[in-house]
Amino acid sequence: MNPKHSFMLYYVTIVSLLLLHYYVAMASILNITTDQSSLIAFKNHISQDPNNVLTKNWSHNTHVCNWVGITCGSSHHRVVSLNLSNMGLIGTVPPNLANLSFLNHLILPNNSFQGNLPYELASLHRLRTIDLRFNNLRGNIIASMFVSMTKLTTLSLAWNSFTGTTPCSLFNMTSLRILDFRGNNLWGSLPSNMFLSPSLEYVTFYGNKISGTLSSSVSNNSQQLRVVELRKNRMFGELPRNIFRHLPYLEVLSLSRNGFFGEIPDSLFSCKELWHLDLSNNNFTGNIPPGIGNLTHLKYIYLQSNNLEVICQEA
Ligand SMILES: *[C@@H]1O[C@H](CO)[C@@H](O)[C@H](O)[C@H]1NC(C)=O
Ligand SMILES: *[C@@H]1O[C@H](CO)[C@@H](O)[C@H](O)[C@H]1NC(C)=O
Ligand SMILES: *[C@@H]1O[C@H](CO)[C@@H](O)[C@H](O)[C@H]1NC(C)=O
Ligand SMILES: *[C@@H]1O[C@H](CO)[C@@H](O)[C@H](O)[C@H]1NC(C)=O
Ligand SMILES: *[C@@H]1O[C@H](CO)[C@@H](O)[C@H](O)[C@H]1NC(C)=O
Ligand SMILES: *[C@@H]1O[C@H](CO)[C@@H](O)[C@H](O)[C@H]1NC(C)=O
Ligand SMILES: *[C@@H]1O[C@H](CO)[C@@H](O)[C@H](O)[C@H]1NC(C)=O
Ligand SMILES: *[C@@H]1O[C@H](CO)[C@@H](O)[C@H](O)[C@H]1NC(C)=O
């Protein structure tokens, strides 16, 4: 290559690099601008901010990443977390939030967000945490909204007014570890694949209107399950004999205040880690199986208000 050509090549390379740099910078400015307008739209859907937190703090003069409740990613400077806990905010969750395309954590517990969750949130593929406990949200649990969030580990919609049935595909999600639906108005049966989730550790439907039997399939998959709480619902029927067979890490089981009947299945006593067992206020019958003596970690056991027979053994 003669010197002239080599100079040309050098020049072209430098210019391309500069252009590339410019485009990357522009792209990131445009994108954080998108994040900013999404958050401004969100703020506009908040009708009451009793402590004027957002009113004062979310101002055009400050960079979005310095706004209260906002965390940005360290490399790409996009909004990764929106956390506005305990602020007494009244408002709705607008579809614009779906433009926060880098969002990992959506954390709005203990406010008064109302209305339905916008279906557009389904496009937030990076979400790991959804914590909307203690709000006034309503509507059905729309499975397709959540199943595309393949990294979701926590879905907490507790203490709202969600209605309808529980979609079975929630239990097919491979990252989900915590499913907290306490204190809603869910009804219908629980899906039979509930104990087949490959990742679920903690599942609670405490205080809903769930009916039907616990006809869950049994497999080796749900090895991680530690807490199952179905207290205060409208479930009934006999527990399948093998239902607890492959739950070796189960620590907490609460089925109280339902209408379960029949005998306590023996498979329960293969759950060696169990320390909290509440079967009270049902219609269980028969003996308390002797296998209960094998549960060496048991600290709390509630069996009252059933029709169990206690057989006293002679010493
Ligand atoms: C907004 O809140 C953040 C975090 O609390 C604080 O660092 C910042 O100074 C506040 N900005 C304004 C303009 O109030
Ligand atoms: C959200 O913010 C609250 C209050 O600032 C804080 O206590 C809490 O730990 C945060 N939650 C998460 C998951 O970061
Ligand atoms: C909810 O937020 C209010 C302030 O808005 C606070 O006083 C209360 O302690 C919070 N409750 C919980 C359970 O965090
Ligand atoms: C943000 O989301 C809204 C509602 O989904 C949409 O209409 C709008 O075009 C989006 N804005 C940007 C800047 O992407
Ligand atoms: C869940 O996975 C099972 C098999 O693993 C499949 O048969 C079923 O169709 C899936 N259900 C949904 C709703 O995706
Ligand atoms: C559970 O695992 C055992 C051994 O790992 C295997 O023999 C059995 O077929 C599995 N059962 C189910 C229902 O997957
Ligand atoms: C238990 O059974 C009795 C009679 O069969 C019934 O009257 C009662 O309502 C049942 N209790 C519960 C908690 O389902
Ligand atoms: C309880 O433990 C004993 C001794 O380890 C064992 O023989 C028995 O099968 C166990 N019972 C149950 C119900 O697991």
CSV table of N, CA and C in Angstrom, one decimal, residues 42-161:
chain,number,residue,atom,x,y,z
A,42,PHE,N,-46.1,8.7,33.4
A,42,PHE,CA,-46.5,8.0,34.6
A,42,PHE,C,-46.9,9.0,35.7
A,43,LYS,N,-46.1,10.0,35.9
A,43,LYS,CA,-46.3,11.1,36.9
A,43,LYS,C,-47.7,11.8,36.6
A,44,ASN,N,-48.0,12.0,35.3
A,44,ASN,CA,-49.2,12.6,35.0
A,44,ASN,C,-50.4,11.8,35.3
A,45,HIS,N,-50.2,10.5,35.5
A,45,HIS,CA,-51.3,9.6,35.9
A,45,HIS,C,-51.5,9.4,37.4
A,46,ILE,N,-50.7,10.2,38.1
A,46,ILE,CA,-50.8,10.2,39.6
A,46,ILE,C,-51.6,11.4,40.0
A,47,SER,N,-52.7,11.2,40.6
A,47,SER,CA,-53.6,12.3,40.9
A,47,SER,C,-53.3,12.9,42.2
A,48,GLN,N,-52.8,12.0,43.1
A,48,GLN,CA,-52.4,12.6,44.4
A,48,GLN,C,-51.1,12.1,44.9
A,49,ASP,N,-50.3,13.0,45.4
A,49,ASP,CA,-48.9,12.8,45.8
A,49,ASP,C,-48.8,13.5,47.1
A,50,PRO,N,-49.3,12.9,48.2
A,50,PRO,CA,-49.5,13.7,49.5
A,50,PRO,C,-48.3,14.4,50.0
A,51,ASN,N,-47.1,13.8,49.8
A,51,ASN,CA,-45.9,14.4,50.3
A,51,ASN,C,-45.2,15.2,49.3
A,52,ASN,N,-45.8,15.4,48.1
A,52,ASN,CA,-45.2,16.1,47.0
A,52,ASN,C,-43.8,15.6,46.6
A,53,VAL,N,-43.6,14.3,46.8
A,53,VAL,CA,-42.3,13.8,46.5
A,53,VAL,C,-41.9,13.9,45.0
A,54,LEU,N,-42.8,13.4,44.2
A,54,LEU,CA,-42.6,13.4,42.7
A,54,LEU,C,-42.7,14.8,42.2
A,55,THR,N,-43.7,15.5,42.7
A,55,THR,CA,-44.0,16.9,42.3
A,55,THR,C,-42.7,17.7,42.4
A,56,LYS,N,-42.0,17.6,43.5
A,56,LYS,CA,-40.8,18.4,43.7
A,56,LYS,C,-39.6,17.8,43.0
A,57,ASN,N,-39.5,16.5,43.1
A,57,ASN,CA,-38.2,15.9,42.8
A,57,ASN,C,-38.1,15.5,41.3
A,58,TRP,N,-39.1,15.1,40.7
A,58,TRP,CA,-39.0,14.7,39.3
A,58,TRP,C,-39.1,15.9,38.4
A,59,SER,N,-38.0,16.7,38.4
A,59,SER,CA,-38.1,17.9,37.6
A,59,SER,C,-37.2,17.8,36.4
A,60,HIS,N,-37.5,18.6,35.4
A,60,HIS,CA,-36.7,18.7,34.1
A,60,HIS,C,-35.3,19.1,34.3
A,61,ASN,N,-35.1,19.8,35.4
A,61,ASN,CA,-33.7,20.4,35.7
A,61,ASN,C,-32.7,19.3,36.2
A,62,THR,N,-33.3,18.2,36.7
A,62,THR,CA,-32.4,17.1,37.2
A,62,THR,C,-32.4,16.0,36.2
A,63,HIS,N,-31.3,15.3,36.1
A,63,HIS,CA,-31.2,14.1,35.2
A,63,HIS,C,-32.1,13.0,35.8
A,64,VAL,N,-32.8,12.3,34.9
A,64,VAL,CA,-33.7,11.2,35.3
A,64,VAL,C,-33.1,10.3,36.3
A,65,CYS,N,-31.8,9.9,36.0
A,65,CYS,CA,-31.2,8.9,36.9
A,65,CYS,C,-31.0,9.4,38.3
A,66,ASN,N,-31.2,10.7,38.6
A,66,ASN,CA,-31.1,11.3,39.9
A,66,ASN,C,-32.4,11.5,40.6
A,67,TRP,N,-33.5,11.1,39.9
A,67,TRP,CA,-34.8,11.2,40.5
A,67,TRP,C,-35.0,10.2,41.6
A,68,VAL,N,-35.8,10.6,42.5
A,68,VAL,CA,-36.1,9.7,43.7
A,68,VAL,C,-36.8,8.5,43.1
A,69,GLY,N,-36.4,7.3,43.6
A,69,GLY,CA,-37.1,6.1,43.2
A,69,GLY,C,-36.5,5.5,42.0
A,70,ILE,N,-35.6,6.2,41.3
A,70,ILE,CA,-35.1,5.7,40.0
A,70,ILE,C,-33.7,5.2,40.1
A,71,THR,N,-33.4,4.1,39.6
A,71,THR,CA,-32.0,3.6,39.5
A,71,THR,C,-31.7,3.3,38.0
A,72,CYS,N,-30.6,3.8,37.6
A,72,CYS,CA,-30.2,3.6,36.2
A,72,CYS,C,-29.0,2.5,36.1
A,73,GLY,N,-28.9,1.9,35.0
A,73,GLY,CA,-27.8,0.9,34.8
A,73,GLY,C,-26.5,1.6,34.7
A,74,SER,N,-25.4,1.0,35.3
A,74,SER,CA,-24.2,1.7,35.3
A,74,SER,C,-23.5,1.8,33.9
A,75,SER,N,-23.7,0.9,33.0
A,75,SER,CA,-23.1,1.0,31.7
A,75,SER,C,-24.0,1.7,30.7
A,76,HIS,N,-25.2,1.4,30.6
A,76,HIS,CA,-26.1,1.9,29.5
A,76,HIS,C,-26.9,3.1,30.0
A,77,HIS,N,-26.9,3.5,31.3
A,77,HIS,CA,-27.6,4.7,31.8
A,77,HIS,C,-29.0,4.7,31.4
A,78,ARG,N,-29.7,3.5,31.5
A,78,ARG,CA,-31.1,3.5,31.2
A,78,ARG,C,-31.8,3.1,32.6
A,79,VAL,N,-33.1,3.4,32.7
A,79,VAL,CA,-33.8,3.2,33.9
A,79,VAL,C,-33.9,1.7,34.1
A,80,VAL,N,-33.4,1.1,35.2
A,80,VAL,CA,-33.5,-0.3,35.5
A,80,VAL,C,-34.4,-0.6,36.7
A,81,SER,N,-34.6,0.4,37.5
A,81,SER,CA,-35.5,0.2,38.7
A,81,SER,C,-36.4,1.4,38.9
A,82,LEU,N,-37.7,1.1,39.1
A,82,LEU,CA,-38.6,2.1,39.6
A,82,LEU,C,-39.2,1.6,40.9
A,83,ASN,N,-38.8,2.3,42.0
A,83,ASN,CA,-39.2,1.9,43.3
A,83,ASN,C,-39.8,3.1,44.0
A,84,LEU,N,-41.2,3.1,44.1
A,84,LEU,CA,-41.9,4.1,44.8
A,84,LEU,C,-42.7,3.5,45.9
A,85,SER,N,-42.1,2.9,46.9
A,85,SER,CA,-42.8,2.2,48.0
A,85,SER,C,-43.3,3.2,49.0
A,86,ASN,N,-44.5,2.9,49.6
A,86,ASN,CA,-45.0,3.6,50.8
A,86,ASN,C,-45.2,5.1,50.6
A,87,MET,N,-45.6,5.6,49.5
A,87,MET,CA,-45.6,7.1,49.3
A,87,MET,C,-47.0,7.6,49.3
A,88,GLY,N,-48.0,6.7,49.5
A,88,GLY,CA,-49.4,7.2,49.5
A,88,GLY,C,-49.9,7.7,48.2
A,89,LEU,N,-49.2,7.3,47.1
A,89,LEU,CA,-49.6,7.9,45.8
A,89,LEU,C,-51.0,7.3,45.3
A,90,ILE,N,-51.8,8.1,44.7
A,90,ILE,CA,-53.1,7.6,44.1
A,90,ILE,C,-53.0,7.9,42.6
A,91,GLY,N,-53.3,6.8,41.9
A,91,GLY,CA,-53.2,7.0,40.4
A,91,GLY,C,-53.4,5.7,39.7
A,92,THR,N,-53.1,5.7,38.4
A,92,THR,CA,-53.2,4.5,37.6
A,92,THR,C,-51.8,4.1,37.0
A,93,VAL,N,-51.7,2.9,36.5
A,93,VAL,CA,-50.5,2.5,35.9
A,93,VAL,C,-50.7,2.6,34.4
A,94,PRO,N,-50.1,3.7,33.8
A,94,PRO,CA,-50.3,3.9,32.3
A,94,PRO,C,-49.5,2.9,31.4
A,95,PRO,N,-49.9,2.7,30.2
A,95,PRO,CA,-49.2,1.9,29.3
A,95,PRO,C,-47.8,2.4,29.0
A,96,ASN,N,-47.6,3.7,29.2
A,96,ASN,CA,-46.3,4.3,28.8
A,96,ASN,C,-45.2,3.7,29.6
A,97,LEU,N,-45.5,3.1,30.8
A,97,LEU,CA,-44.4,2.4,31.5
A,97,LEU,C,-43.7,1.3,30.7
A,98,ALA,N,-44.4,0.8,29.7
A,98,ALA,CA,-43.9,-0.3,28.9
A,98,ALA,C,-42.7,0.3,28.0
A,99,ASN,N,-42.6,1.6,27.9
A,99,ASN,CA,-41.4,2.1,27.2
A,99,ASN,C,-40.1,2.1,28.0
A,100,LEU,N,-40.2,1.8,29.3
A,100,LEU,CA,-39.0,1.7,30.1
A,100,LEU,C,-38.4,0.3,29.8
A,101,SER,N,-37.8,0.2,28.6
A,101,SER,CA,-37.5,-1.1,28.1
A,101,SER,C,-36.3,-1.8,28.8
A,102,PHE,N,-35.6,-1.1,29.6
A,102,PHE,CA,-34.5,-1.8,30.4
A,102,PHE,C,-34.9,-2.1,31.8
A,103,LEU,N,-36.2,-1.9,32.1
A,103,LEU,CA,-36.7,-2.0,33.5
A,103,LEU,C,-36.5,-3.5,34.1
A,104,ASN,N,-35.8,-3.6,35.2
A,104,ASN,CA,-35.7,-4.9,35.9
A,104,ASN,C,-36.6,-5.0,37.1
A,105,HIS,N,-36.9,-3.9,37.7
A,105,HIS,CA,-37.7,-4.0,39.0
A,105,HIS,C,-38.8,-2.9,38.9
A,106,LEU,N,-40.0,-3.4,39.0
A,106,LEU,CA,-41.2,-2.5,39.1
A,106,LEU,C,-41.8,-2.7,40.5
A,107,ILE,N,-41.5,-1.7,41.4
A,107,ILE,CA,-41.8,-1.8,42.8
A,107,ILE,C,-42.6,-0.6,43.3
A,108,LEU,N,-43.9,-0.9,43.5
A,108,LEU,CA,-44.8,0.2,43.8
A,108,LEU,C,-45.7,-0.2,45.0
A,109,PRO,N,-45.2,-0.9,46.0
A,109,PRO,CA,-46.1,-1.4,47.1
A,109,PRO,C,-46.6,-0.3,48.0
A,110,ASN,N,-47.7,-0.6,48.6
A,110,ASN,CA,-48.3,0.3,49.6
A,110,ASN,C,-48.5,1.7,49.1
A,111,ASN,N,-49.3,1.8,48.0
A,111,ASN,CA,-49.8,3.1,47.5
A,111,ASN,C,-51.3,2.8,47.2
A,112,SER,N,-51.9,3.7,46.4
A,112,SER,CA,-53.3,3.4,46.0
A,112,SER,C,-53.4,3.5,44.4
A,113,PHE,N,-52.6,2.6,43.8
A,113,PHE,CA,-52.8,2.5,42.3
A,113,PHE,C,-54.0,1.7,42.1
A,114,GLN,N,-54.8,2.2,41.1
A,114,GLN,CA,-56.2,1.7,40.8
A,114,GLN,C,-56.2,1.2,39.4
A,115,GLY,N,-57.3,0.5,39.1
A,115,GLY,CA,-57.6,0.1,37.7
A,115,GLY,C,-56.8,-1.1,37.3
A,116,ASN,N,-56.8,-1.4,36.0
A,116,ASN,CA,-56.2,-2.6,35.5
A,116,ASN,C,-54.7,-2.4,35.2
A,117,LEU,N,-54.0,-3.4,35.2
A,117,LEU,CA,-52.6,-3.3,34.7
A,117,LEU,C,-52.6,-3.3,33.2
A,118,PRO,N,-51.9,-2.3,32.6
A,118,PRO,CA,-52.0,-2.3,31.1
A,118,PRO,C,-51.3,-3.5,30.5
A,119,TYR,N,-51.9,-4.1,29.5
A,119,TYR,CA,-51.3,-5.2,28.8
A,119,TYR,C,-50.0,-5.0,28.2
A,120,GLU,N,-49.7,-3.7,27.8
A,120,GLU,CA,-48.5,-3.3,27.2
A,120,GLU,C,-47.2,-3.7,28.1
A,121,LEU,N,-47.4,-3.9,29.4
A,121,LEU,CA,-46.3,-4.2,30.3
A,121,LEU,C,-45.7,-5.5,29.8
A,122,ALA,N,-46.4,-6.3,29.1
A,122,ALA,CA,-45.9,-7.6,28.5
A,122,ALA,C,-44.6,-7.5,27.8
A,123,SER,N,-44.4,-6.3,27.3
A,123,SER,CA,-43.1,-6.1,26.5
A,123,SER,C,-41.9,-5.8,27.3
A,124,LEU,N,-42.1,-5.8,28.6
A,124,LEU,CA,-40.9,-5.6,29.5
A,124,LEU,C,-40.2,-6.9,29.8
A,125,HIS,N,-39.5,-7.4,28.8
A,125,HIS,CA,-38.9,-8.7,28.9
A,125,HIS,C,-37.8,-8.8,29.9
A,126,ARG,N,-37.3,-7.7,30.4
A,126,ARG,CA,-36.2,-7.8,31.3
A,126,ARG,C,-36.6,-7.8,32.8
A,127,LEU,N,-37.9,-7.7,33.0
A,127,LEU,CA,-38.4,-7.6,34.4
A,127,LEU,C,-38.0,-8.8,35.2
A,128,ARG,N,-37.5,-8.6,36.4
A,128,ARG,CA,-37.2,-9.6,37.4
A,128,ARG,C,-38.2,-9.6,38.6
A,129,THR,N,-38.6,-8.4,38.9
A,129,THR,CA,-39.4,-8.2,40.1
A,129,THR,C,-40.6,-7.4,39.7
A,130,ILE,N,-41.8,-7.9,40.1
A,130,ILE,CA,-43.0,-7.0,40.1
A,130,ILE,C,-43.6,-7.1,41.5
A,131,ASP,N,-43.6,-6.0,42.2
A,131,ASP,CA,-44.1,-5.9,43.5
A,131,ASP,C,-45.1,-4.8,43.6
A,132,LEU,N,-46.4,-5.2,43.6
A,132,LEU,CA,-47.5,-4.2,43.6
A,132,LEU,C,-48.4,-4.4,44.8
A,133,ARG,N,-47.8,-5.0,45.8
A,133,ARG,CA,-48.6,-5.3,47.0
A,133,ARG,C,-49.3,-4.1,47.6
A,134,PHE,N,-50.4,-4.3,48.2
A,134,PHE,CA,-51.1,-3.2,48.9
A,134,PHE,C,-51.5,-2.0,48.0
A,135,ASN,N,-52.2,-2.3,47.0
A,135,ASN,CA,-52.8,-1.2,46.1
A,135,ASN,C,-54.2,-1.6,45.9
A,136,ASN,N,-54.9,-0.9,44.9
A,136,ASN,CA,-56.3,-1.2,44.6
A,136,ASN,C,-56.4,-1.6,43.2
A,137,LEU,N,-55.5,-2.4,42.7
A,137,LEU,CA,-55.5,-2.9,41.3
A,137,LEU,C,-56.6,-4.0,41.2
A,138,ARG,N,-57.2,-4.0,40.0
A,138,ARG,CA,-58.2,-5.0,39.7
A,138,ARG,C,-58.0,-5.6,38.3
A,139,GLY,N,-58.9,-6.5,38.0
A,139,GLY,CA,-58.9,-7.2,36.7
A,139,GLY,C,-58.4,-8.6,36.8
A,140,ASN,N,-58.4,-9.3,35.7
A,140,ASN,CA,-58.0,-10.7,35.7
A,140,ASN,C,-56.4,-10.8,35.6
A,141,ILE,N,-55.9,-11.9,36.0
A,141,ILE,CA,-54.5,-12.2,35.9
A,141,ILE,C,-54.3,-12.7,34.5
A,142,ILE,N,-53.8,-11.9,33.6
A,142,ILE,CA,-53.6,-12.3,32.2
A,142,ILE,C,-52.3,-13.0,32.0
A,143,ALA,N,-52.3,-14.3,31.8
A,143,ALA,CA,-51.1,-15.1,31.7
A,143,ALA,C,-50.1,-14.6,30.7
A,144,SER,N,-50.6,-14.3,29.5
A,144,SER,CA,-49.7,-14.0,28.4
A,144,SER,C,-48.9,-12.7,28.7
A,145,MET,N,-49.4,-11.9,29.6
A,145,MET,CA,-48.7,-10.7,30.0
A,145,MET,C,-47.4,-11.0,30.7
A,146,PHE,N,-47.5,-12.1,31.5
A,146,PHE,CA,-46.3,-12.4,32.3
A,146,PHE,C,-45.4,-13.5,31.7
A,147,VAL,N,-45.9,-14.4,30.9
A,147,VAL,CA,-45.1,-15.5,30.5
A,147,VAL,C,-44.0,-15.1,29.5
A,148,SER,N,-44.1,-13.9,28.9
A,148,SER,CA,-43.0,-13.4,28.1
A,148,SER,C,-41.9,-12.8,28.9
A,149,MET,N,-42.1,-12.6,30.2
A,149,MET,CA,-41.1,-12.1,31.0
A,149,MET,C,-40.3,-13.3,31.6
A,150,THR,N,-39.3,-13.7,30.8
A,150,THR,CA,-38.7,-15.0,31.1
A,150,THR,C,-37.7,-14.9,32.2
A,151,LYS,N,-37.4,-13.7,32.7
A,151,LYS,CA,-36.5,-13.6,33.8
A,151,LYS,C,-37.2,-13.3,35.1
A,152,LEU,N,-38.5,-13.2,35.1
A,152,LEU,CA,-39.3,-12.8,36.3
A,152,LEU,C,-39.1,-13.8,37.4
A,153,THR,N,-38.6,-13.3,38.6
A,153,THR,CA,-38.4,-14.2,39.7
A,153,THR,C,-39.5,-14.0,40.8
A,154,THR,N,-40.0,-12.7,40.9
A,154,THR,CA,-41.0,-12.4,41.9
A,154,THR,C,-42.2,-11.7,41.3
A,155,LEU,N,-43.4,-12.3,41.5
A,155,LEU,CA,-44.6,-11.7,41.1
A,155,LEU,C,-45.5,-11.6,42.3
A,156,SER,N,-45.6,-10.4,42.8
A,156,SER,CA,-46.3,-10.2,44.0
A,156,SER,C,-47.5,-9.2,43.8
A,157,LEU,N,-48.7,-9.7,43.7
A,157,LEU,CA,-49.8,-8.8,43.4
A,157,LEU,C,-50.7,-8.9,44.7
A,158,ALA,N,-50.2,-9.2,45.8
A,158,ALA,CA,-50.9,-9.4,47.0
A,158,ALA,C,-51.7,-8.1,47.5
A,159,TRP,N,-52.8,-8.3,48.2
A,159,TRP,CA,-53.6,-7.3,48.7
A,159,TRP,C,-54.0,-6.2,47.7
A,160,ASN,N,-54.7,-6.7,46.6
A,160,ASN,CA,-55.3,-5.9,45.7
A,160,ASN,C,-56.7,-6.5,45.4
A,161,SER,N,-57.3,-6.2,44.3
A,161,SER,CA,-58.7,-6.7,44.1
A,161,SER,C,-58.7,-7.5,42.7
